Amino acid sequence: MQYENNASFALELDKQDKLAQYRDKFFIPEVKGRQALYFTGNSLGLQPKSVKDHLNRELLDWAFYGVEGHFHAKNPWFHYHKFLTEASAKIVGAKPIEVVHMNGLTANIHFLFVSFYQPKGNRYKIIMEAKAFPSDQYAVESQVRFHGYDPADAIVEVAPRDGEHTIREEDIYAAIEKHKDEVALVFFGGVNYYTGQLFDMESITKAGHNAGAMVGFDLAHAAGNVKLDLHNWGADFAAWCSYKYLNSGPGGISGVFVHERHANSPDLPRFAGWWGYKEDTRFLMEKGYVPMEGAAGWQLSNAPVLSMAAHKASLEIFDEVGMDALNEKAEKLTGYLEFIVNDIASKHNANFEIITPKDPKNRGCQLSILMHGQGKELFDTLTEEGVIADWREPNVIRMAPVPLYNSFEDIYRFGHILEENITS
Ligand SMILES: *Cc1c(COP(=O)(O)O)cnc(C)c1O
């Protein structure tokens, strides 16, 4: 598409946008009495206006029924987690039996590692991306120590080459090949939080399995952002949070995927709790853990209904729109942001470098811009002018135009503000 850096062009794209009406289904934060230019949906997605009604429903039923709400609420709490399953399964490309919602993301990484990181003999290494999100680094490091290994030896990180910002796919496969007799688990982000690089999860899964390893993904920056097909790709497990692209509120419930091939493996080691126990006999409260089939068998605690209600509200929007329509708009929107940043950089001789891959098939909504000379000061000015983006040390601005609520006009206006405040 041939983009132009002017207001009427942006407004025309908004007019043609089939998803434009969805912006009004979200609360847009304000700065100085004006709608902010909100580009941090990759950090905390905006609040769907429908969340309030979904929460109110549960508050009313709690007030009216007390404990009886577990079975008599309009959406019985005993089954509440099931109301989220189908829509989420579509988002991550899974069968419903492969998906459950529970806990927070980092907690779920640990619980899944209990089952899928089982070092034995020579096979104890974990291959992951360098500079993964810190919580993933800490989780992996502490898991490795927990099993008695030295992280410096047991964790193999695949890093960008010198002078490059993103990881070459071939280097991932080379690392797997090099450690093929020692690797127990390949664990990658679907989309790297810092660079926005989208990894080829299908090929990574294949390479990991060929080496005899388990393969899992952290989809925090991928779920609700890029097209996922976990079941067909064959990944063993995955987890994601619901508060980034999935717009379900701060600290929202996490989603978990466990491939169907593990659905009926009651002997797979796991840390158990009563909510994962077979539903029909759960309330006999007997000794001896018998897990539910599928991902549900990994649950521990009873469902946090209020957090799930917010997620349910948001999932209804995703279900209505579908990932295909979202991806189509996301590609145009991100492409427009890329065009605007490059256009301004070249007009003003500014040394902005977009470190996110250029090819749309290797990225989602996010662009990470290395600011070189112009750093924090410019970012702070943008913030004052109503641009909500994200600053990462030492010198990167991350921006995520989100197809559900960002407009082409948002991007044009951002460019205009950038241009006015740039020092060239
Ligand atoms: C956002 C994010 C997290 C956050 O973990 P929580 O347990 O939800 O606080 C973890 N990993 C990745 C890759 C993330 O992007």
CSV table of C-alpha atoms and ligand atoms in Angstrom, one decimal:
chain,number,residue,atom,x,y,z
A,1,MET,CA,0.0,0.0,0.0
A,2,GLN,CA,1.2,3.5,-0.9
A,3,TYR,CA,0.9,5.6,2.3
A,4,GLU,CA,0.8,9.4,2.7
A,5,ASN,CA,1.7,11.5,5.6
A,6,ASN,CA,-1.3,13.8,5.8
A,7,ALA,CA,-4.5,14.1,7.8
A,8,SER,CA,-7.0,13.5,4.9
A,9,PHE,CA,-5.2,10.3,3.9
A,10,ALA,CA,-5.4,9.0,7.5
A,11,LEU,CA,-9.1,9.9,7.8
A,12,GLU,CA,-9.9,8.2,4.5
A,13,LEU,CA,-8.3,5.0,5.7
A,14,ASP,CA,-10.4,5.3,8.9
A,15,LYS,CA,-13.5,5.7,6.7
A,16,GLN,CA,-12.8,2.5,4.8
A,17,ASP,CA,-11.9,0.6,8.0
A,18,LYS,CA,-14.5,-2.1,8.8
A,19,LEU,CA,-13.4,-2.3,12.4
A,20,ALA,CA,-13.6,1.5,13.1
A,21,GLN,CA,-16.8,1.1,15.0
A,22,TYR,CA,-15.0,-1.0,17.7
A,23,ARG,CA,-13.1,1.9,19.0
A,24,ASP,CA,-16.3,3.2,20.6
A,25,LYS,CA,-16.6,-0.1,22.6
A,26,PHE,CA,-13.5,0.9,24.7
A,27,PHE,CA,-12.7,3.7,27.2
A,28,ILE,CA,-9.9,5.8,25.7
A,29,PRO,CA,-7.8,7.5,28.4
A,30,GLU,CA,-7.6,11.3,28.4
A,31,VAL,CA,-4.7,13.6,28.7
A,32,LYS,CA,-5.4,17.3,29.3
A,33,GLY,CA,-9.1,16.8,28.4
A,34,ARG,CA,-8.3,15.2,25.1
A,35,GLN,CA,-8.3,11.5,24.0
A,36,ALA,CA,-4.8,10.2,24.4
A,37,LEU,CA,-3.0,8.6,21.6
A,38,TYR,CA,-2.8,5.2,23.3
A,39,PHE,CA,-0.1,2.9,21.9
A,40,THR,CA,0.5,0.6,24.9
A,41,GLY,CA,-2.1,-2.1,24.3
A,42,ASN,CA,0.8,-4.5,24.4
A,43,SER,CA,1.3,-3.6,28.0
A,44,LEU,CA,-2.2,-3.0,29.3
A,45,GLY,CA,-5.1,-3.2,26.9
A,46,LEU,CA,-7.9,-0.7,27.2
A,47,GLN,CA,-11.1,-1.4,29.1
A,48,PRO,CA,-14.1,-2.7,27.1
A,49,LYS,CA,-17.2,-0.7,28.1
A,50,SER,CA,-19.0,-4.0,28.5
A,51,VAL,CA,-16.8,-5.1,31.4
A,52,LYS,CA,-18.9,-3.3,33.9
A,53,ASP,CA,-22.1,-5.2,33.0
A,54,HIS,CA,-20.3,-8.5,33.2
A,55,LEU,CA,-18.8,-7.7,36.6
A,56,ASN,CA,-22.2,-6.4,37.9
A,57,ARG,CA,-23.9,-9.6,36.9
A,58,GLU,CA,-21.6,-11.6,39.2
A,59,LEU,CA,-21.8,-9.0,42.0
A,60,LEU,CA,-25.6,-9.1,41.9
A,61,ASP,CA,-25.6,-12.9,41.9
A,62,TRP,CA,-23.1,-13.0,44.8
A,63,ALA,CA,-25.4,-10.5,46.7
A,64,PHE,CA,-28.5,-12.5,45.9
A,65,TYR,CA,-27.4,-16.1,46.2
A,66,GLY,CA,-24.2,-16.1,48.4
A,67,VAL,CA,-22.7,-19.5,48.1
A,68,GLU,CA,-25.6,-20.9,46.1
A,69,GLY,CA,-24.3,-18.8,43.2
A,70,HIS,CA,-21.8,-21.6,42.5
A,71,PHE,CA,-24.8,-23.5,41.0
A,72,HIS,CA,-27.6,-21.0,40.7
A,73,ALA,CA,-26.0,-17.8,39.3
A,74,LYS,CA,-26.9,-17.0,35.8
A,75,ASN,CA,-23.4,-18.1,34.9
A,76,PRO,CA,-22.8,-20.7,37.5
A,77,TRP,CA,-19.4,-20.1,39.2
A,78,PHE,CA,-18.7,-23.9,39.4
A,79,HIS,CA,-18.3,-23.9,35.6
A,80,TYR,CA,-17.2,-20.3,35.1
A,81,HIS,CA,-13.8,-21.1,33.6
A,82,LYS,CA,-15.6,-23.0,30.8
A,83,PHE,CA,-17.3,-19.8,29.6
A,84,LEU,CA,-13.9,-18.6,28.4
A,85,THR,CA,-12.6,-21.7,26.8
A,86,GLU,CA,-14.2,-21.7,23.3
A,87,ALA,CA,-13.4,-18.1,22.4
A,88,SER,CA,-9.8,-18.4,23.7
A,89,ALA,CA,-9.3,-21.7,21.9
A,90,LYS,CA,-10.1,-19.9,18.6
A,91,ILE,CA,-7.6,-17.1,19.4
A,92,VAL,CA,-4.7,-19.5,20.0
A,93,GLY,CA,-5.7,-22.1,17.5
A,94,ALA,CA,-6.5,-24.9,19.9
A,95,LYS,CA,-9.2,-27.4,20.7
A,96,PRO,CA,-11.4,-26.5,23.7
A,97,ILE,CA,-10.0,-29.5,25.6
A,98,GLU,CA,-6.5,-28.0,25.3
A,99,VAL,CA,-7.3,-24.6,27.0
A,100,VAL,CA,-8.0,-23.6,30.5
A,101,HIS,CA,-7.8,-20.3,32.5
A,102,MET,CA,-6.1,-20.1,35.9
A,103,ASN,CA,-3.6,-18.1,38.0
A,104,GLY,CA,-1.2,-15.6,36.6
A,105,LEU,CA,1.2,-16.1,33.7
A,106,THR,CA,4.4,-16.6,35.6
A,107,ALA,CA,2.7,-19.0,38.0
A,108,ASN,CA,1.5,-21.0,35.1
A,109,ILE,CA,4.9,-21.1,33.5
A,110,HIS,CA,6.1,-22.8,36.7
A,111,PHE,CA,3.2,-25.2,36.9
A,112,LEU,CA,3.7,-26.2,33.3
A,113,PHE,CA,7.4,-26.7,33.8
A,114,VAL,CA,6.6,-29.2,36.6
A,115,SER,CA,5.1,-31.3,33.9
A,116,PHE,CA,7.1,-30.5,30.8
A,117,TYR,CA,10.6,-29.8,32.1
A,118,GLN,CA,11.8,-33.1,33.4
A,119,PRO,CA,15.6,-33.2,33.1
A,120,LYS,CA,17.1,-36.7,33.1
A,121,GLY,CA,20.7,-37.9,32.6
A,122,ASN,CA,22.3,-35.9,29.8
A,123,ARG,CA,19.0,-34.3,28.8
A,124,TYR,CA,18.6,-31.3,31.1
A,125,LYS,CA,19.1,-28.2,29.0
A,126,ILE,CA,16.6,-25.5,28.1
A,127,ILE,CA,16.9,-23.5,24.9
A,128,MET,CA,15.3,-20.0,25.0
A,129,GLU,CA,15.7,-16.6,23.4
A,130,ALA,CA,18.2,-14.2,24.9
A,131,LYS,CA,16.7,-11.1,26.6
A,132,ALA,CA,13.4,-12.9,27.2
A,133,PHE,CA,11.0,-10.9,29.4
A,134,PRO,CA,12.6,-10.9,32.8
A,135,SER,CA,9.9,-12.9,34.5
A,136,ASP,CA,10.6,-15.7,32.1
A,137,GLN,CA,14.3,-15.5,32.7
A,138,TYR,CA,13.7,-15.7,36.5
A,139,ALA,CA,11.3,-18.6,36.1
A,140,VAL,CA,13.6,-20.6,33.9
A,141,GLU,CA,16.6,-19.9,36.1
A,142,SER,CA,14.8,-20.9,39.3
A,143,GLN,CA,13.4,-24.0,37.7
A,144,VAL,CA,16.9,-25.1,36.6
A,145,ARG,CA,18.3,-24.5,40.1
A,146,PHE,CA,15.4,-26.3,41.6
A,147,HIS,CA,16.4,-29.4,39.7
A,148,GLY,CA,20.0,-29.0,40.9
A,149,TYR,CA,21.6,-27.6,37.7
A,150,ASP,CA,23.7,-24.5,37.1
A,151,PRO,CA,21.8,-22.0,35.0
A,152,ALA,CA,25.1,-21.0,33.2
A,153,ASP,CA,25.3,-24.6,31.9
A,154,ALA,CA,21.7,-25.6,31.6
A,155,ILE,CA,20.2,-22.6,29.9
A,156,VAL,CA,21.2,-22.0,26.3
A,157,GLU,CA,20.2,-18.6,25.1
A,158,VAL,CA,19.9,-17.8,21.4
A,159,ALA,CA,20.9,-14.1,20.9
A,160,PRO,CA,21.0,-11.7,17.9
A,161,ARG,CA,24.3,-11.6,16.2
A,162,ASP,CA,26.7,-8.8,16.9
A,163,GLY,CA,25.3,-5.5,15.5
A,164,GLU,CA,21.9,-7.1,14.9
A,165,HIS,CA,18.7,-6.6,17.0
A,166,THR,CA,16.6,-9.6,16.1
A,167,ILE,CA,17.4,-13.3,16.3
A,168,ARG,CA,18.0,-15.2,13.0
A,169,GLU,CA,15.7,-18.3,12.7
A,170,GLU,CA,18.6,-20.3,11.4
A,171,ASP,CA,20.5,-19.6,14.7
A,172,ILE,CA,17.6,-21.1,16.7
A,173,TYR,CA,17.7,-24.3,14.7
A,174,ALA,CA,21.5,-24.4,14.9
A,175,ALA,CA,21.4,-24.2,18.7
A,176,ILE,CA,18.8,-27.0,18.9
A,177,GLU,CA,20.9,-29.1,16.6
A,178,LYS,CA,24.1,-28.4,18.5
A,179,HIS,CA,22.5,-29.5,21.8
A,180,LYS,CA,20.2,-32.2,20.4
A,181,ASP,CA,21.4,-34.8,22.9
A,182,GLU,CA,21.1,-32.6,25.9
A,183,VAL,CA,18.0,-30.4,25.3
A,184,ALA,CA,15.0,-31.3,27.5
A,185,LEU,CA,12.9,-28.2,26.7
A,186,VAL,CA,12.7,-25.5,24.0
A,187,PHE,CA,10.9,-22.5,25.5
A,188,PHE,CA,10.4,-19.3,23.5
A,189,GLY,CA,8.2,-16.2,23.5
A,190,GLY,CA,5.8,-16.2,20.6
A,191,VAL,CA,6.6,-12.5,20.1
A,192,ASN,CA,9.6,-11.0,21.8
A,193,TYR,CA,8.4,-8.2,24.2
A,194,TYR,CA,11.4,-5.9,23.4
A,195,THR,CA,11.9,-6.1,19.7
A,196,GLY,CA,8.4,-7.3,18.6
A,197,GLN,CA,10.0,-10.1,16.7
A,198,LEU,CA,7.4,-12.9,15.9
A,199,PHE,CA,9.0,-16.3,15.9
A,200,ASP,CA,8.1,-19.2,13.6
A,201,MET,CA,6.5,-21.3,16.2
A,202,GLU,CA,5.7,-24.1,13.9
A,203,SER,CA,9.3,-24.6,12.7
A,204,ILE,CA,10.7,-24.2,16.3
A,205,THR,CA,8.2,-26.9,17.5
A,206,LYS,CA,9.3,-29.2,14.7
A,207,ALA,CA,13.0,-28.7,15.4
A,208,GLY,CA,12.5,-29.2,19.1
A,209,HIS,CA,10.6,-32.4,18.7
A,210,ASN,CA,13.1,-33.7,16.2
A,211,ALA,CA,15.7,-33.3,18.9
A,212,GLY,CA,13.6,-35.2,21.4
A,213,ALA,CA,12.7,-32.1,23.5
A,214,MET,CA,9.4,-30.8,24.7
A,215,VAL,CA,8.4,-27.4,23.2
A,216,GLY,CA,6.5,-24.6,25.0
A,217,PHE,CA,5.7,-20.9,24.3
A,218,ASP,CA,5.0,-17.8,26.3
A,219,LEU,CA,2.3,-16.0,24.3
A,220,ALA,CA,2.0,-12.9,26.5
A,221,HIS,CA,2.7,-10.7,23.4
A,222,ALA,CA,1.2,-13.0,20.9
A,223,ALA,CA,-2.3,-13.9,22.1
A,224,GLY,CA,-4.8,-11.6,20.6
A,225,ASN,CA,-2.1,-10.1,18.4
A,226,VAL,CA,-1.0,-12.6,15.8
A,227,LYS,CA,-2.5,-15.6,14.2
A,228,LEU,CA,-1.8,-18.7,16.3
A,229,ASP,CA,-2.4,-22.4,15.4
A,230,LEU,CA,-1.0,-24.2,18.5
A,231,HIS,CA,-2.8,-27.5,18.0
A,232,ASN,CA,-1.6,-28.0,14.4
A,233,TRP,CA,1.8,-26.7,15.2
A,234,GLY,CA,2.0,-29.4,17.8
A,235,ALA,CA,3.4,-27.4,20.7
A,236,ASP,CA,3.3,-29.3,24.0
A,237,PHE,CA,2.2,-26.3,26.1
A,238,ALA,CA,1.8,-22.5,26.2
A,239,ALA,CA,0.6,-19.8,28.5
A,240,TRP,CA,-0.4,-16.2,28.1
A,241,CYS,CA,-1.8,-13.3,30.1
A,242,SER,CA,-5.1,-11.7,29.3
A,243,TYR,CA,-4.4,-8.0,30.1
A,244,LYS,CA,-2.2,-7.1,27.2
A,245,TYR,CA,-3.7,-7.5,23.7
A,246,LEU,CA,-6.6,-9.3,25.3
A,247,ASN,CA,-7.9,-6.2,27.2
A,248,SER,CA,-9.0,-8.0,30.4
A,249,GLY,CA,-7.7,-5.7,33.1
A,250,PRO,CA,-4.6,-5.3,35.3
A,251,GLY,CA,-3.4,-8.6,36.7
A,252,GLY,CA,-6.1,-10.5,34.7
A,253,ILE,CA,-6.4,-14.2,34.6
A,254,SER,CA,-3.9,-16.2,32.5
A,255,GLY,CA,-4.7,-18.8,29.8
A,256,VAL,CA,-3.0,-22.2,29.4
A,257,PHE,CA,-2.7,-24.6,26.5
A,258,VAL,CA,-1.8,-28.2,26.9
A,259,HIS,CA,-1.7,-30.2,23.7
A,260,GLU,CA,-4.4,-32.9,23.3
A,261,ARG,CA,-1.7,-35.6,23.2
A,262,HIS,CA,-1.2,-35.0,26.9
A,263,ALA,CA,-4.9,-34.8,27.7
A,264,ASN,CA,-5.1,-38.3,29.1
A,265,SER,CA,-1.8,-38.6,30.8
A,266,PRO,CA,-2.8,-38.7,34.5
A,267,ASP,CA,0.7,-39.9,35.3
A,268,LEU,CA,2.4,-36.8,33.9
A,269,PRO,CA,3.9,-35.1,37.0
A,270,ARG,CA,2.0,-32.0,38.1
A,271,PHE,CA,1.3,-30.0,41.2
A,272,ALA,CA,-2.4,-30.7,41.9
A,273,GLY,CA,-5.3,-28.9,43.5
A,274,TRP,CA,-8.9,-29.7,43.9
A,275,TRP,CA,-10.2,-27.7,40.9
A,276,GLY,CA,-8.3,-30.0,38.5
A,277,TYR,CA,-9.9,-33.0,40.1
A,278,LYS,CA,-12.5,-35.0,38.0
A,279,GLU,CA,-15.6,-32.8,38.1
A,280,ASP,CA,-18.2,-35.5,38.7
A,281,THR,CA,-16.6,-36.8,41.8
A,282,ARG,CA,-14.8,-33.6,43.0
A,283,PHE,CA,-17.2,-33.1,45.9
A,284,LEU,CA,-16.8,-36.6,47.3
A,285,MET,CA,-13.6,-35.0,48.7
A,286,GLU,CA,-11.7,-38.3,48.6
A,287,LYS,CA,-8.0,-39.0,48.8
A,288,GLY,CA,-6.0,-39.7,45.7
A,289,TYR,CA,-5.8,-37.2,42.9
A,290,VAL,CA,-7.7,-38.0,39.7
A,291,PRO,CA,-7.2,-35.2,37.1
A,292,MET,CA,-9.8,-33.9,34.6
A,293,GLU,CA,-9.1,-34.7,31.0
A,294,GLY,CA,-7.1,-32.1,29.1
A,295,ALA,CA,-5.8,-28.7,30.3
A,296,ALA,CA,-8.5,-28.5,32.9
A,297,GLY,CA,-6.6,-31.1,34.8
A,298,TRP,CA,-3.9,-28.6,35.6
A,299,GLN,CA,-6.2,-26.3,37.6
A,300,LEU,CA,-5.5,-25.8,41.2
A,301,SER,CA,-7.9,-23.3,42.8
A,302,ASN,CA,-11.5,-22.5,42.2
A,303,ALA,CA,-12.1,-20.0,39.5
A,304,PRO,CA,-11.5,-16.2,40.3
A,305,VAL,CA,-14.9,-15.3,38.8
A,306,LEU,CA,-14.5,-11.5,39.0
A,307,SER,CA,-11.3,-11.5,37.0
A,308,MET,CA,-12.8,-14.1,34.6
A,309,ALA,CA,-15.9,-11.9,34.1
A,310,ALA,CA,-13.8,-9.1,32.7
A,311,HIS,CA,-12.0,-11.6,30.4
A,312,LYS,CA,-15.4,-12.9,29.3
A,313,ALA,CA,-16.5,-9.4,28.3
A,314,SER,CA,-13.4,-8.9,26.2
A,315,LEU,CA,-13.5,-12.4,24.6
A,316,GLU,CA,-17.0,-11.7,23.3
A,317,ILE,CA,-15.5,-8.8,21.3
A,318,PHE,CA,-12.7,-11.0,19.9
A,319,ASP,CA,-15.2,-13.7,19.0
A,320,GLU,CA,-17.4,-11.2,17.1
A,321,VAL,CA,-14.5,-9.7,15.1
A,322,GLY,CA,-12.2,-12.8,14.7
A,323,MET,CA,-8.5,-12.9,14.4
A,324,ASP,CA,-8.4,-12.7,10.5
A,325,ALA,CA,-10.1,-9.3,10.4
A,326,LEU,CA,-7.9,-8.1,13.3
A,327,ASN,CA,-4.7,-9.2,11.5
A,328,GLU,CA,-5.7,-7.6,8.3
A,329,LYS,CA,-6.2,-4.2,9.9
A,330,ALA,CA,-3.1,-4.7,12.2
A,331,GLU,CA,-0.9,-5.1,9.2
A,332,LYS,CA,-2.1,-1.9,7.6
A,333,LEU,CA,-2.0,0.0,10.8
A,334,THR,CA,1.5,-1.1,11.8
A,335,GLY,CA,2.6,-0.5,8.2
A,336,TYR,CA,1.3,3.1,8.5
A,337,LEU,CA,3.2,3.7,11.7
A,338,GLU,CA,6.3,2.4,10.1
A,339,PHE,CA,5.9,4.7,7.1
A,340,ILE,CA,5.2,7.8,9.3
A,341,VAL,CA,8.3,7.2,11.5
A,342,ASN,CA,10.5,6.6,8.5
A,343,ASP,CA,9.1,9.6,6.6
A,344,ILE,CA,9.7,11.9,9.6
A,345,ALA,CA,13.2,10.5,10.2
A,346,SER,CA,14.3,11.0,6.6
A,347,LYS,CA,12.8,14.6,6.4
A,348,HIS,CA,14.5,15.6,9.6
A,349,ASN,CA,17.7,13.7,9.3
A,350,ALA,CA,16.8,11.9,12.5
A,351,ASN,CA,18.6,8.7,13.3
A,352,PHE,CA,15.5,6.6,14.3
A,353,GLU,CA,15.9,2.9,13.7
A,354,ILE,CA,13.0,0.5,13.8
A,355,ILE,CA,14.5,-2.7,15.2
A,356,THR,CA,11.3,-4.7,14.7
A,357,PRO,CA,11.4,-7.0,11.6
A,358,LYS,CA,10.3,-5.2,8.4
A,359,ASP,CA,8.4,-8.2,7.0
A,360,PRO,CA,4.8,-8.3,8.4
A,361,LYS,CA,5.0,-12.1,8.7
A,362,ASN,CA,7.8,-11.7,11.3
A,363,ARG,CA,5.9,-9.2,13.5
A,364,GLY,CA,2.6,-8.3,15.1
A,365,CYS,CA,1.3,-4.9,16.0
A,366,GLN,CA,4.4,-3.6,17.8
A,367,LEU,CA,7.2,-1.5,16.5
A,368,SER,CA,10.2,-0.8,18.7
A,369,ILE,CA,12.1,2.3,17.7
A,370,LEU,CA,15.7,2.8,18.7
A,371,MET,CA,16.0,6.5,19.3
A,372,HIS,CA,19.8,6.8,19.1
A,373,GLY,CA,20.6,10.5,19.8
A,374,GLN,CA,17.1,11.6,20.7
A,375,GLY,CA,16.0,9.8,23.8
A,376,LYS,CA,14.2,10.1,27.0
A,377,GLU,CA,13.7,13.9,26.7
A,378,LEU,CA,11.8,13.5,23.4
A,379,PHE,CA,9.8,10.7,24.9
A,380,ASP,CA,8.8,12.8,27.9
A,381,THR,CA,7.7,15.6,25.6
A,382,LEU,CA,5.5,13.1,23.6
A,383,THR,CA,4.0,11.9,26.9
A,384,GLU,CA,3.1,15.5,27.9
A,385,GLU,CA,1.5,15.9,24.5
A,386,GLY,CA,-0.8,13.0,25.1
A,387,VAL,CA,1.1,10.1,23.4
A,388,ILE,CA,1.1,7.1,25.7
A,389,ALA,CA,3.9,4.8,24.5
A,390,ASP,CA,6.4,2.8,26.4
A,391,TRP,CA,10.1,3.6,27.2
A,392,ARG,CA,12.6,0.8,27.6
A,393,GLU,CA,16.2,1.4,28.7
A,394,PRO,CA,18.5,2.2,27.3
A,395,ASN,CA,16.9,4.0,24.3
A,396,VAL,CA,13.9,2.3,22.9
A,397,ILE,CA,10.3,3.4,22.4
A,398,ARG,CA,7.8,0.6,22.0
A,399,MET,CA,4.5,1.4,20.3
A,400,ALA,CA,1.6,-0.9,19.5
A,401,PRO,CA,-1.2,0.3,17.3
A,402,VAL,CA,-4.0,-2.1,18.3
A,403,PRO,CA,-6.6,-2.8,15.5
A,404,LEU,CA,-9.5,-3.0,17.9
A,405,TYR,CA,-9.3,0.6,19.1
A,406,ASN,CA,-6.5,2.5,17.4
A,407,SER,CA,-7.2,4.6,14.3
A,408,PHE,CA,-5.1,5.7,11.3
A,409,GLU,CA,-5.7,9.2,12.6
A,410,ASP,CA,-4.1,8.3,15.9
A,411,ILE,CA,-0.9,7.4,14.0
A,412,TYR,CA,-1.0,10.6,11.8
A,413,ARG,CA,-1.5,12.7,14.9
A,414,PHE,CA,1.4,11.0,16.7
A,415,GLY,CA,3.6,11.7,13.7
A,416,HIS,CA,2.5,15.4,13.7
A,417,ILE,CA,3.5,15.7,17.4
A,418,LEU,CA,6.7,13.9,16.8
A,419,GLU,CA,7.6,16.2,14.0
A,420,GLU,CA,6.9,19.3,16.1
A,421,ASN,CA,9.1,18.2,18.9
A,422,ILE,CA,12.0,16.7,17.1
A,423,THR,CA,15.3,18.6,17.3
A,424,SER,CA,17.1,18.3,14.0
B,1,LIG,C1,3.9,-9.5,30.4
B,1,LIG,C2,4.7,-10.7,30.4
B,1,LIG,C3,4.8,-11.4,31.6
B,1,LIG,C4,4.1,-11.0,32.9
B,1,LIG,O1,3.9,-12.0,33.8
B,1,LIG,P1,2.8,-12.0,34.9
B,1,LIG,O2,3.0,-13.2,35.6
B,1,LIG,O3,1.5,-11.8,34.2
B,1,LIG,O4,3.1,-10.7,35.7
B,1,LIG,C5,5.6,-12.6,31.6
B,1,LIG,N1,6.2,-13.0,30.4
B,1,LIG,C6,6.1,-12.3,29.3
B,1,LIG,C7,6.8,-12.7,28.1
B,1,LIG,C8,5.4,-11.1,29.3
B,1,LIG,O5,5.4,-10.4,28.2
